[in-house]
PDB file of C-alpha atoms and ligand atoms in Angstrom:
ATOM      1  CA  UNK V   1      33.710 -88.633  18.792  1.00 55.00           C
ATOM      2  CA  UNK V   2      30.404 -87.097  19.351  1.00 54.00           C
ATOM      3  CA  UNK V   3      28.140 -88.200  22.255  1.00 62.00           C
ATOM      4  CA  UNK V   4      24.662 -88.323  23.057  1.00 62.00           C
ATOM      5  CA  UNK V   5      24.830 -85.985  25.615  1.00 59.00           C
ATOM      6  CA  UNK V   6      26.844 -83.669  22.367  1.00 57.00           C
ATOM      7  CA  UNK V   7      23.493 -84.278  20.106  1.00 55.00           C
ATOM      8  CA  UNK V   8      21.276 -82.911  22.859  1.00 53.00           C
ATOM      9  CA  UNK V   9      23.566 -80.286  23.658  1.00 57.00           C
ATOM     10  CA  UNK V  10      23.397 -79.305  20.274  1.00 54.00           C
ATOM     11  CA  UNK V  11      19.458 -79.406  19.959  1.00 53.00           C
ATOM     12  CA  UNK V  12      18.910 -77.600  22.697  1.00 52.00           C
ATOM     13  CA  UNK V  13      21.559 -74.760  23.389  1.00 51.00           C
ATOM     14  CA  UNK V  14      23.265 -74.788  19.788  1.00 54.00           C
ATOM     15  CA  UNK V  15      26.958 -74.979  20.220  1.00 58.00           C
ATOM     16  CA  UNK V  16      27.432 -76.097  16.710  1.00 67.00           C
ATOM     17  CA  UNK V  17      29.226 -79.000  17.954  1.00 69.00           C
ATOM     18  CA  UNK V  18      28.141 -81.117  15.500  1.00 73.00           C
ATOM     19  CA  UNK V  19      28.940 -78.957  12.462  1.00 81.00           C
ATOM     20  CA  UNK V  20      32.388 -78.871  13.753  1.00 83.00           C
ATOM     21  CA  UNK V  21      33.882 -80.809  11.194  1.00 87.00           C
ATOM     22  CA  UNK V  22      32.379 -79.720   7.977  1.00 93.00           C
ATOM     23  CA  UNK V  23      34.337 -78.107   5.302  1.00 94.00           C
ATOM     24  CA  UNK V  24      32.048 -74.711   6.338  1.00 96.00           C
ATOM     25  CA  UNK V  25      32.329 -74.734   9.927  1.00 95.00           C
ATOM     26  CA  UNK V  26      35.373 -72.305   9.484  1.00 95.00           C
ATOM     27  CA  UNK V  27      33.551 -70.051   7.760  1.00 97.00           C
ATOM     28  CA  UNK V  28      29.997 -70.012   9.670  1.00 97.00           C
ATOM     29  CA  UNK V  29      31.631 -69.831  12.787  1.00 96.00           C
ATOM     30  CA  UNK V  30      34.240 -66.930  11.688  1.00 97.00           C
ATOM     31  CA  UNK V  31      31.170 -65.171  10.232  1.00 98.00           C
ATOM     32  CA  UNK V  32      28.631 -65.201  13.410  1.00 98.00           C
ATOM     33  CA  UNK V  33      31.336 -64.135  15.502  1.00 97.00           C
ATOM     34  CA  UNK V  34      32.031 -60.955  12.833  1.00 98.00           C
ATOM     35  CA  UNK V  35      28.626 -60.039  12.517  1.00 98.00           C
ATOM     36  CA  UNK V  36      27.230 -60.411  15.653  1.00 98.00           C
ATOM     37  CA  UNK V  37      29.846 -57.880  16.267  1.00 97.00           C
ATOM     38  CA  UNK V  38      28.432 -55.535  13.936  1.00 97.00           C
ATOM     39  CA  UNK V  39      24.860 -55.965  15.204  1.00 97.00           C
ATOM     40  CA  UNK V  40      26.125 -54.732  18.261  1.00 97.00           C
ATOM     41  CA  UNK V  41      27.686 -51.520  17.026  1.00 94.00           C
ATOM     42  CA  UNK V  42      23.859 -50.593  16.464  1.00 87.00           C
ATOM     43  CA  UNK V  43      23.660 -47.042  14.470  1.00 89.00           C
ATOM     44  CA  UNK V  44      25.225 -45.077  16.863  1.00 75.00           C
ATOM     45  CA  UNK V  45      24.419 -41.939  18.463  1.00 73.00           C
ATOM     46  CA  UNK V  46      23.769 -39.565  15.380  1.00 70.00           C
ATOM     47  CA  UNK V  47      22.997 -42.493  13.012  1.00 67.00           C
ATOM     48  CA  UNK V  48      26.795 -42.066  11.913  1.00 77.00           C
ATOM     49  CA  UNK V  49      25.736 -42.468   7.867  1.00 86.00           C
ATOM     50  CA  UNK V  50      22.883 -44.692   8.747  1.00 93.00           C
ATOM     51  CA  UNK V  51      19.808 -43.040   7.121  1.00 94.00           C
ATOM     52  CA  UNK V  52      16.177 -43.952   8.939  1.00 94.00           C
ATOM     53  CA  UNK V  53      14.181 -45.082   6.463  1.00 95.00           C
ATOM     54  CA  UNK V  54      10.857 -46.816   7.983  1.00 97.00           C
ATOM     55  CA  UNK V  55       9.680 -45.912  11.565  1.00 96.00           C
ATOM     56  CA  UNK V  56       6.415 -48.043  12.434  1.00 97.00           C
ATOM     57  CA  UNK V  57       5.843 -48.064  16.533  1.00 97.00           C
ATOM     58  CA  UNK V  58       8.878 -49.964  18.000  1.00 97.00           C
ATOM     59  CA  UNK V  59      10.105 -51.219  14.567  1.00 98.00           C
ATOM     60  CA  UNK V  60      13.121 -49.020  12.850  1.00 97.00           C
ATOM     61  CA  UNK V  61      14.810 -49.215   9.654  1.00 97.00           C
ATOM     62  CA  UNK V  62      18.421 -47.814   8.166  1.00 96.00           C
ATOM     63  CA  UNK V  63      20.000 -48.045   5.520  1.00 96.00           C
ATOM     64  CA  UNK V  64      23.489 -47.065   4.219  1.00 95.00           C
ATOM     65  CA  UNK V  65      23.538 -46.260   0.434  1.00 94.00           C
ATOM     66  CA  UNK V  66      26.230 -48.095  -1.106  1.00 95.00           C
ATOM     67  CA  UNK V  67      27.267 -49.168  -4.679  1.00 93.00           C
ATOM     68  CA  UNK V  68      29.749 -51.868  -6.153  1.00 91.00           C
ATOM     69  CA  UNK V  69      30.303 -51.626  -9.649  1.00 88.00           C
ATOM     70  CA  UNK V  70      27.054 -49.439 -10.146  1.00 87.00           C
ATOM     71  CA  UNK V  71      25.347 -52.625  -8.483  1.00 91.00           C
ATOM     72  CA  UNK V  72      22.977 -51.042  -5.134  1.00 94.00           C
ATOM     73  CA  UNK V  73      23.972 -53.755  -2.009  1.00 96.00           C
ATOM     74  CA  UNK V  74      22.611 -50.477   0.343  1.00 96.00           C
ATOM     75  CA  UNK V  75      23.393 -52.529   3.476  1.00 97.00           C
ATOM     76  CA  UNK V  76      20.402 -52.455   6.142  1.00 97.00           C
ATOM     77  CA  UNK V  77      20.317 -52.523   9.916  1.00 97.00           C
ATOM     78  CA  UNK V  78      16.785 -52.525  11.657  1.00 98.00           C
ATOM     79  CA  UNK V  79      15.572 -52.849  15.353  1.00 97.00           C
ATOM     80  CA  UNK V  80      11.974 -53.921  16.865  1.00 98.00           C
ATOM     81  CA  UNK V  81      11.145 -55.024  19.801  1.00 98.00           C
ATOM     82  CA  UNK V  82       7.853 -57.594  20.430  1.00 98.00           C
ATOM     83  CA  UNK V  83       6.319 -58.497  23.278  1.00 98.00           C
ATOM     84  CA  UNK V  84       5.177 -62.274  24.462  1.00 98.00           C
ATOM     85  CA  UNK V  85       7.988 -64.389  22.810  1.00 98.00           C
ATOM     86  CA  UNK V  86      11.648 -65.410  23.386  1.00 98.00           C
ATOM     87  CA  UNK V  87      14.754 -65.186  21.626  1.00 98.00           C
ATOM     88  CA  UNK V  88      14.911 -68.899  21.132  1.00 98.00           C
ATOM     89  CA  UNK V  89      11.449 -68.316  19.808  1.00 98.00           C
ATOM     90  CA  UNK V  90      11.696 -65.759  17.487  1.00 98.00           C
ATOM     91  CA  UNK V  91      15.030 -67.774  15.934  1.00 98.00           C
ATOM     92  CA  UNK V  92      13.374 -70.804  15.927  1.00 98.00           C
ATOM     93  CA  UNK V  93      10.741 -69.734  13.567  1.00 98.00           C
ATOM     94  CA  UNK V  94      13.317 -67.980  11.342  1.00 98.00           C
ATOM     95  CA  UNK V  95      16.000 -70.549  10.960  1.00 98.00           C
ATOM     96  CA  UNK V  96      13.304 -74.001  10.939  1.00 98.00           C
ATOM     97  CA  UNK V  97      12.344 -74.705   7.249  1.00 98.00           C
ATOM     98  CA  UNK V  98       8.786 -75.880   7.736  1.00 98.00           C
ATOM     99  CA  UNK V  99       7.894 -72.590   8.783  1.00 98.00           C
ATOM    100  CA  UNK V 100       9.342 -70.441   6.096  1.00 98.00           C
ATOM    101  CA  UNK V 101       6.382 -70.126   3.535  1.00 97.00           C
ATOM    102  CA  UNK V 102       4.458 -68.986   6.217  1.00 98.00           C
ATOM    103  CA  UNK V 103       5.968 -65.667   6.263  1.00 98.00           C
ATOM    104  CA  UNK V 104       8.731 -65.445   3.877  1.00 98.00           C
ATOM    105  CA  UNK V 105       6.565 -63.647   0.992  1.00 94.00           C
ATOM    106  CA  UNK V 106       9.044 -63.558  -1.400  1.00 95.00           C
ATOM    107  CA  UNK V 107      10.010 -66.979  -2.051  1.00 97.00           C
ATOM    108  CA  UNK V 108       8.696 -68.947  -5.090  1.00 97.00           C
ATOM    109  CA  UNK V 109      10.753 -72.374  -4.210  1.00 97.00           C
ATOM    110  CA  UNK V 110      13.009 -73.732  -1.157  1.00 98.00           C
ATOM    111  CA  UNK V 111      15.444 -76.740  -0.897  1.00 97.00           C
ATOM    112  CA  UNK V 112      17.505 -77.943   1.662  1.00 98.00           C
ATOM    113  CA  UNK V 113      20.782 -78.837  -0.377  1.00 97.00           C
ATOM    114  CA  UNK V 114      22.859 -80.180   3.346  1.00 97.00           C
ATOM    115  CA  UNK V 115      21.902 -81.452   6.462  1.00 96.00           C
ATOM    116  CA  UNK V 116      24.782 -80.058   8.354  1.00 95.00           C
ATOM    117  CA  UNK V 117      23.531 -80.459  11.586  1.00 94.00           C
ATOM    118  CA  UNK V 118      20.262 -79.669  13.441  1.00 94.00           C
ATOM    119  CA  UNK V 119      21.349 -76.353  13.861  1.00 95.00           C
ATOM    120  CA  UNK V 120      23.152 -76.083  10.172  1.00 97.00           C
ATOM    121  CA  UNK V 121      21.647 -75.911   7.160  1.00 97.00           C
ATOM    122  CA  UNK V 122      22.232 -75.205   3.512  1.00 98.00           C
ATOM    123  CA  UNK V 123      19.201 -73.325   1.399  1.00 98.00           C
ATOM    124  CA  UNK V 124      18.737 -72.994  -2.506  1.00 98.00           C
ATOM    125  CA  UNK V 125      15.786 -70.922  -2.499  1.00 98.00           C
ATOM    126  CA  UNK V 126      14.652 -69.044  -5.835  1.00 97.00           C
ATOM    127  CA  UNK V 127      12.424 -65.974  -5.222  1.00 97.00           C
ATOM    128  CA  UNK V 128       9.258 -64.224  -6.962  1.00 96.00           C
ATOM    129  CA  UNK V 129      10.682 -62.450 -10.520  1.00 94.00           C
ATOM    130  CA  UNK V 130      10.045 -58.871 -10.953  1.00 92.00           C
ATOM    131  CA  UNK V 131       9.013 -58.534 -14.661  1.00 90.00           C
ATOM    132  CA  UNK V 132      10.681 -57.203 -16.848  1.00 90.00           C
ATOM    133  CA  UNK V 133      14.422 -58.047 -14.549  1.00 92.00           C
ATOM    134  CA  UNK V 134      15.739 -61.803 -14.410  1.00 93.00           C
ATOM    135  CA  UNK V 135      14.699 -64.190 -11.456  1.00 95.00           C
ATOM    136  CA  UNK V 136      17.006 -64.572  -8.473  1.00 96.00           C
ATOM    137  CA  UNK V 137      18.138 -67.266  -6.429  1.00 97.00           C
ATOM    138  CA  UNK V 138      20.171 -67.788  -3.347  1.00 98.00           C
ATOM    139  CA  UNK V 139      22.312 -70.423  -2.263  1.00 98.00           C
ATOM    140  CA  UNK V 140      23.327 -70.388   1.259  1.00 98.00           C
ATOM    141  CA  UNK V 141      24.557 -71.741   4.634  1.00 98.00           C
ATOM    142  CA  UNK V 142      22.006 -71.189   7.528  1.00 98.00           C
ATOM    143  CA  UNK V 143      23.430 -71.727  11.477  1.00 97.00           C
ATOM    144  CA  UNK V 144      21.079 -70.696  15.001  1.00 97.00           C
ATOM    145  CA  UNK V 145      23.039 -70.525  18.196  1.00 97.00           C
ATOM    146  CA  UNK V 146      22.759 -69.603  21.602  1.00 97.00           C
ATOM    147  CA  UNK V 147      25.303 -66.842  22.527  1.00 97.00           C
ATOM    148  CA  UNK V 148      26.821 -66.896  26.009  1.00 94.00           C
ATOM    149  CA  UNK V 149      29.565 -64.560  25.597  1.00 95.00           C
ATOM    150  CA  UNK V 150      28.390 -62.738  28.901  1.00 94.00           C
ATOM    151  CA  UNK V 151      28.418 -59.499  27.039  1.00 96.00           C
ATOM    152  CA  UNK V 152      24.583 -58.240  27.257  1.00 95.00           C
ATOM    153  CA  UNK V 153      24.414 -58.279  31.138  1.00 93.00           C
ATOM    154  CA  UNK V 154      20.872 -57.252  31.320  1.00 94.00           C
ATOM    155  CA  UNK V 155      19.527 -60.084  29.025  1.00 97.00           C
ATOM    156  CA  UNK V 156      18.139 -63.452  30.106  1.00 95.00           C
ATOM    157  CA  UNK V 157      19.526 -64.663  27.143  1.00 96.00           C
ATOM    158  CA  UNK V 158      20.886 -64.238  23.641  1.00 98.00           C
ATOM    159  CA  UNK V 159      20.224 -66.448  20.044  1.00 98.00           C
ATOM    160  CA  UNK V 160      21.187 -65.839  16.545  1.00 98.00           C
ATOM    161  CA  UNK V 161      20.480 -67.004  13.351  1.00 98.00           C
ATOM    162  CA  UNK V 162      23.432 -66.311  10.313  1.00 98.00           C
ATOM    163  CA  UNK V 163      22.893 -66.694   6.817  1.00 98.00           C
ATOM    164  CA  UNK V 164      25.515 -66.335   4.658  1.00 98.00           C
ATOM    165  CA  UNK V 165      26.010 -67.017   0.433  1.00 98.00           C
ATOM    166  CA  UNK V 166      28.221 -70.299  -0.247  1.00 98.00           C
ATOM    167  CA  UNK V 167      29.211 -72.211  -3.662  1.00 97.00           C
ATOM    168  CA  UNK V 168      27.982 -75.985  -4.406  1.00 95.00           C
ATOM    169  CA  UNK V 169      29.183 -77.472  -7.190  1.00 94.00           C
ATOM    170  CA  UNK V 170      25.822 -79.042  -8.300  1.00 94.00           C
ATOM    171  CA  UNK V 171      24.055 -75.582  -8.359  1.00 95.00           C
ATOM    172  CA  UNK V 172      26.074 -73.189 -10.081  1.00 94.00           C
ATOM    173  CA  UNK V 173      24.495 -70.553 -10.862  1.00 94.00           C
ATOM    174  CA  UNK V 174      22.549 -69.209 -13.594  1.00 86.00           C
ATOM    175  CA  UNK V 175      22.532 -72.807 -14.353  1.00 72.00           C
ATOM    176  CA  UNK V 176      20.514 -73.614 -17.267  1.00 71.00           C
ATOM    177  CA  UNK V 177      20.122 -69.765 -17.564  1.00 79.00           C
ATOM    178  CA  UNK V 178      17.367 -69.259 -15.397  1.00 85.00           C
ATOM    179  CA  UNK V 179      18.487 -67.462 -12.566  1.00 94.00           C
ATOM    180  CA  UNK V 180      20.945 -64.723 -11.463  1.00 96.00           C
ATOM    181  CA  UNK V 181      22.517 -65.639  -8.168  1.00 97.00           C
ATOM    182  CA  UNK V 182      22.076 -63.038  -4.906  1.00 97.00           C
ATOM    183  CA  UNK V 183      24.320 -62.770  -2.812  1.00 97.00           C
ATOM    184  CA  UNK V 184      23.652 -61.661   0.793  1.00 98.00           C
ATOM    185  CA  UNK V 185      24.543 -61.922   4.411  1.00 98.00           C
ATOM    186  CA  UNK V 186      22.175 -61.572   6.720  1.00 98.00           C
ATOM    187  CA  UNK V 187      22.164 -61.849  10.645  1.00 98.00           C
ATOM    188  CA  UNK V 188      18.950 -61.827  13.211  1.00 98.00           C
ATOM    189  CA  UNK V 189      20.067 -61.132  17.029  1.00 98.00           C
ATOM    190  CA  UNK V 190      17.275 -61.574  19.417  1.00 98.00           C
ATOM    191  CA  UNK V 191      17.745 -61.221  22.919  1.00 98.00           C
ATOM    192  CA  UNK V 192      14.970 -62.243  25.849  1.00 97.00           C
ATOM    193  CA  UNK V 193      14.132 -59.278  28.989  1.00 97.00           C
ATOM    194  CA  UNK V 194      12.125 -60.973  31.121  1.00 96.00           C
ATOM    195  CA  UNK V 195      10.107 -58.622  34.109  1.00 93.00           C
ATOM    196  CA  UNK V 196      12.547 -58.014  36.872  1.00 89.00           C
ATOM    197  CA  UNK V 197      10.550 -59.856  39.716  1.00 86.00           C
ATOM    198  CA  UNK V 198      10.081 -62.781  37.977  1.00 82.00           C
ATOM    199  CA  UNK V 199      12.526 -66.375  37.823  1.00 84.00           C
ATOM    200  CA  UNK V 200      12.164 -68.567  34.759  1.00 82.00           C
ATOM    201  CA  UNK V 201       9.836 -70.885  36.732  1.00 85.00           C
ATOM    202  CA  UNK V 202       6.813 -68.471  37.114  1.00 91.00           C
ATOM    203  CA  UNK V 203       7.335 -66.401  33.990  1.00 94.00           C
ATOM    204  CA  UNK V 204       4.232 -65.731  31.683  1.00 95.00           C
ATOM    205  CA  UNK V 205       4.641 -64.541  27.921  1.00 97.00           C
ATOM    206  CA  UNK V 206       3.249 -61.034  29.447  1.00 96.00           C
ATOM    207  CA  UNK V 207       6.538 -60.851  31.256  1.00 96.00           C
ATOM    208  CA  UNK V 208       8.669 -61.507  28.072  1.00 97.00           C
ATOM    209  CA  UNK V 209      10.049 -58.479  25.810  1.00 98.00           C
ATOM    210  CA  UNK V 210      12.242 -59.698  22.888  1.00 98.00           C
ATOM    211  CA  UNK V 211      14.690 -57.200  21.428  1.00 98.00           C
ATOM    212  CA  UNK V 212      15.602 -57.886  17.720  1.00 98.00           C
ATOM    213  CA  UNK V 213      18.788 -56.725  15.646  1.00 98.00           C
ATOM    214  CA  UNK V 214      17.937 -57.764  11.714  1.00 98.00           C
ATOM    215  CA  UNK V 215      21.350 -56.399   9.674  1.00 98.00           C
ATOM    216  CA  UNK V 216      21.669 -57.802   5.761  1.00 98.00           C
ATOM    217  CA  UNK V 217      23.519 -56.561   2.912  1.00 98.00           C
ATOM    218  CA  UNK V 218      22.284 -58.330  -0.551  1.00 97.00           C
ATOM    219  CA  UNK V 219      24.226 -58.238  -3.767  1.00 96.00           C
ATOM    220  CA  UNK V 220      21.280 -58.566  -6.461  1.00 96.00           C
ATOM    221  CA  UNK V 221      23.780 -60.415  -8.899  1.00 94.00           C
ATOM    222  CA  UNK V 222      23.428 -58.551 -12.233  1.00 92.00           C
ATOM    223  CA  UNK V 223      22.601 -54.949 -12.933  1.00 87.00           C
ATOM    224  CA  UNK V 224      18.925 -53.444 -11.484  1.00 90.00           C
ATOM    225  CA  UNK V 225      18.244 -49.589 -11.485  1.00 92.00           C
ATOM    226  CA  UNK V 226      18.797 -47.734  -8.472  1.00 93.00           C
ATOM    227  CA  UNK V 227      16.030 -46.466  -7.965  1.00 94.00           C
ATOM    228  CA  UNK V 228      13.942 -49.850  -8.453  1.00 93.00           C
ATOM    229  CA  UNK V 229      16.096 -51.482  -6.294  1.00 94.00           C
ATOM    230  CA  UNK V 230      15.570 -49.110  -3.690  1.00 96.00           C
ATOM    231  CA  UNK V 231      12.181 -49.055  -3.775  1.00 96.00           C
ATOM    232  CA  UNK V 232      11.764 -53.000  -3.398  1.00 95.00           C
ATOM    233  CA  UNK V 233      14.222 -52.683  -0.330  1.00 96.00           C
ATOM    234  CA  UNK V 234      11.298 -49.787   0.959  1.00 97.00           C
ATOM    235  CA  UNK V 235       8.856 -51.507   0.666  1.00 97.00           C
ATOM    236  CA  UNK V 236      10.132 -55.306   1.225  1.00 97.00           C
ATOM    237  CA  UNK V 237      12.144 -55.431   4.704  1.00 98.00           C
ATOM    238  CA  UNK V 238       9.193 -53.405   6.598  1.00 98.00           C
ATOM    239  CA  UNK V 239       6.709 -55.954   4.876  1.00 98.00           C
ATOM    240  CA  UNK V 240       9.150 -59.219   5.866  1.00 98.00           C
ATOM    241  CA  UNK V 241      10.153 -57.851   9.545  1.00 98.00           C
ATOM    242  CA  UNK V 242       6.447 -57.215  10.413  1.00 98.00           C
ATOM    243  CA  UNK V 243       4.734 -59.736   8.909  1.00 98.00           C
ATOM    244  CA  UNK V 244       7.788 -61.775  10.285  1.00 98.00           C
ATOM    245  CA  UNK V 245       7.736 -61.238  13.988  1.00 98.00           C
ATOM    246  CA  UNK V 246       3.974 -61.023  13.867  1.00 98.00           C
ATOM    247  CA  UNK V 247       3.938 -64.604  12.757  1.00 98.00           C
ATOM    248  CA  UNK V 248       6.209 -65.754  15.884  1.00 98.00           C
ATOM    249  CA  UNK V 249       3.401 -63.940  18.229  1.00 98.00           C
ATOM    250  CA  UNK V 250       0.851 -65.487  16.843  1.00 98.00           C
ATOM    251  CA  UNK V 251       2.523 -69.078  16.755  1.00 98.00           C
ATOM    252  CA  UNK V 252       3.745 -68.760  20.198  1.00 98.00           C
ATOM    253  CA  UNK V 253       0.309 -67.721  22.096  1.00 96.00           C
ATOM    254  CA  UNK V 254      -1.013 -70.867  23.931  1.00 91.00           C
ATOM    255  CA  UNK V 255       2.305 -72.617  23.473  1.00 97.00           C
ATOM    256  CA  UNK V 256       4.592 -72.977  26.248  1.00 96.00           C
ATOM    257  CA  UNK V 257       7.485 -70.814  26.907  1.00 97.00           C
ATOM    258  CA  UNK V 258      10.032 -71.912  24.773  1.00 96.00           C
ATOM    259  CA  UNK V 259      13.842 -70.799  26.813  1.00 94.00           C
TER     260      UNK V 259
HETATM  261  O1  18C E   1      16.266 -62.747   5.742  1.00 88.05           O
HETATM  262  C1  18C E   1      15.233 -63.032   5.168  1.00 88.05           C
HETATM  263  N1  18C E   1      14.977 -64.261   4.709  1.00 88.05           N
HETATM  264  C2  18C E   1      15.842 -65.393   4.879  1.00 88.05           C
HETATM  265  C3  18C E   1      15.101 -66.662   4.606  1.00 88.05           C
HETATM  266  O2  18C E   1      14.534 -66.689   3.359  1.00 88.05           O
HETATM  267  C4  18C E   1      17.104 -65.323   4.038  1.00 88.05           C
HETATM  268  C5  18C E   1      16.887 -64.944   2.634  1.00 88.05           C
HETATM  269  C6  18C E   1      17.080 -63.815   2.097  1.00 88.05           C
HETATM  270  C7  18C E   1      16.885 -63.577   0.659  1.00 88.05           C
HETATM  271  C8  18C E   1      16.509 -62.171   0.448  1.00 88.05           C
HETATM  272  C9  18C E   1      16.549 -61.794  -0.997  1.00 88.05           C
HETATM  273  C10 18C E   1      15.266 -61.899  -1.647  1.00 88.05           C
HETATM  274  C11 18C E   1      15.362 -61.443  -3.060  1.00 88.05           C
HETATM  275  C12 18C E   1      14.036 -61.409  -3.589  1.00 88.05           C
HETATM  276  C13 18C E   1      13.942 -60.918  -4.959  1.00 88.05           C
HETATM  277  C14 18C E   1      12.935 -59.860  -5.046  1.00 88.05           C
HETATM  278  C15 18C E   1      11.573 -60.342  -4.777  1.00 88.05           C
HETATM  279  C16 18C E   1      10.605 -59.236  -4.501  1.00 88.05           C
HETATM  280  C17 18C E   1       9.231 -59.758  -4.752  1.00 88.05           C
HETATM  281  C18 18C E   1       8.178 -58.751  -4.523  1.00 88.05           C
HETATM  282  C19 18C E   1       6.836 -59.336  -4.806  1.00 88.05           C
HETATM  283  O3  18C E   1      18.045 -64.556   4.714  1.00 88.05           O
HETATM  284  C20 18C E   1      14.166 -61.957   4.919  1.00 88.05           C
HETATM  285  C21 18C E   1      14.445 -61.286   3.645  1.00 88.05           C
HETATM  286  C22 18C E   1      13.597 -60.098   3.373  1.00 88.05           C
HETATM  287  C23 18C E   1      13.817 -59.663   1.963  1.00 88.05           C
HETATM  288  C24 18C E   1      13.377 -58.288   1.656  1.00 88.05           C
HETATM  289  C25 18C E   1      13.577 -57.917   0.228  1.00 88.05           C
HETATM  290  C26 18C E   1      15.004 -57.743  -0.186  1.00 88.05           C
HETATM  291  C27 18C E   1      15.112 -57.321  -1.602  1.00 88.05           C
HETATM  292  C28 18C E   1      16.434 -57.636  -2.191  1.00 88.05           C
HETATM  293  C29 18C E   1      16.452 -57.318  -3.653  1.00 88.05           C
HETATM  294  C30 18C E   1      17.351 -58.252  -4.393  1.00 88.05           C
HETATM  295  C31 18C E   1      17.396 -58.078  -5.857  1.00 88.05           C
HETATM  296  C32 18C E   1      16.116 -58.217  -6.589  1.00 88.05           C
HETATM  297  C33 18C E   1      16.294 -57.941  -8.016  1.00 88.05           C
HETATM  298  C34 18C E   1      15.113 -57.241  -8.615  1.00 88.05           C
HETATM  299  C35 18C E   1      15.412 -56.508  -9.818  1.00 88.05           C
HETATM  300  C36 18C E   1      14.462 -55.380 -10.151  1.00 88.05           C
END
């Protein structure tokens, strides 16, 4: 049975307690755990096949070339680190629909297929076509939650936001022929430093630093070149993490703090 005190614990720490008993819940939960994982292995000392591919300021991008049945799904890991918001913040503004078209300059259309929870969602969104290739869409499963794992010691605290491709049997896809399908997993990891001498209580945004892991790997569903794909990655994740995060400053000045 869940509580009221559940539903607020849920709104404001997301435990994902009241996704627990979807037919997904497995899944999500299985998959934040795994990839949070692998956000943490970072690139490793000598980049360990990671190549660096964009290096703006604080903001760094690699990328691992990789192939699956001549399809490019080159998975991506980047880090950045911005100054004046939280962790809670930053996911906030990534995972909460109403905010999306605001800096998600790719999409063309978004719909919230399930209600899961207020933390768990499920997104058809179909994205800008690159003439002469077929439009894409993406169907998928989106869950924010507070880690407290007690693993990054130094951090005030720790949110994610997991997206992950799932089936629904009303949107097949390339239903009615219009779209190929992506497939992708992505994962952000934000984590809030806050200046050593201060508490929570008398914190100001220029005492927060927010450290941010962005890993995704995305299957473009049917057969691009190489080399255009890899060019659109070039271009597109600097574009999305920038324009991204620069979006969540600019939101978040004047607002309170939001832990
Ligand atoms: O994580 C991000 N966004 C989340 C919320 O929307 C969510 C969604 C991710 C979908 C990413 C895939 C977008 C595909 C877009 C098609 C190409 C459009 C390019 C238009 C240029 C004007 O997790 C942020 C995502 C940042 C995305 C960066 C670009 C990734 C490119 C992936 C290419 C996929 C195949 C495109 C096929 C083109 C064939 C020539």
């Amino acid at each position: 049975r869940i509580t009221d005190d559940d539903k607020l614990n849920s709104e404001t720490f997301g435990t994902g307690i009241l996704a627990r008993g979807h037919r997904l819940w497995p899944e999500i939960d299985k998959t934040c755990l795994e990839q949070l994982h692998y956000a943490r292995q970072g690139v490793g000392e000598d980049g360990n096949g990671w190549q660096l591919f964009a290096d703006e300021g604080e903001m760094k991008m690699y990328r691992r070339e990789e192939e699956v049945d001549g399809m490019v799904i080159d998975p991506l890991k980047s880090c950045h680190v911005v100054k004046g918001v939280t962790a809670r913040e930053m996911c906030h503004y990534f995972f909460s629909p109403e905010y999306r078209n605001d800096w998600e300059t790719t999409l063309e259309e978004m719909t919230i297929l399930e209600n899961i929870a207020p933390d768990t969602l499920v997104f058809l969104q179909t994205h800008k076509r690159i003439w002469p290739a077929s439009q894409r869409d993406a169907l998928f499963w989106s869950h924010m939650r507070r880690i407290d794992d007690g693993v990054d010691k130094d951090a005030n605290d720790v949110w994610i936001v997991c997206n992950r491709s799932t089936q629904h049997e009303e949107y097949p896809p390339a239903n009615q022929g219009k779209c190929l399908r992506i497939h992708l997993t992505v994962i952000l990891v934000c984590q809030t430093y806050i200046t050593e001498t201060k508490t929570i209580e008398n914190t100001t945004r220029d005492d927060l630093t927010c450290k941010i892991t962005y890993c995704s790997v995305v299957n473009p569903g049917g057969w691009a070149p190489a080399s255009v794909l890899r060019a659109i990655y070039k271009k597109e994740y600097p574009k999305f993490l920038k324009r991204f995060t620069g979006y969540v400053v600019d939101q978040c000045k004047n607002k309170p703090i939001m832990f």
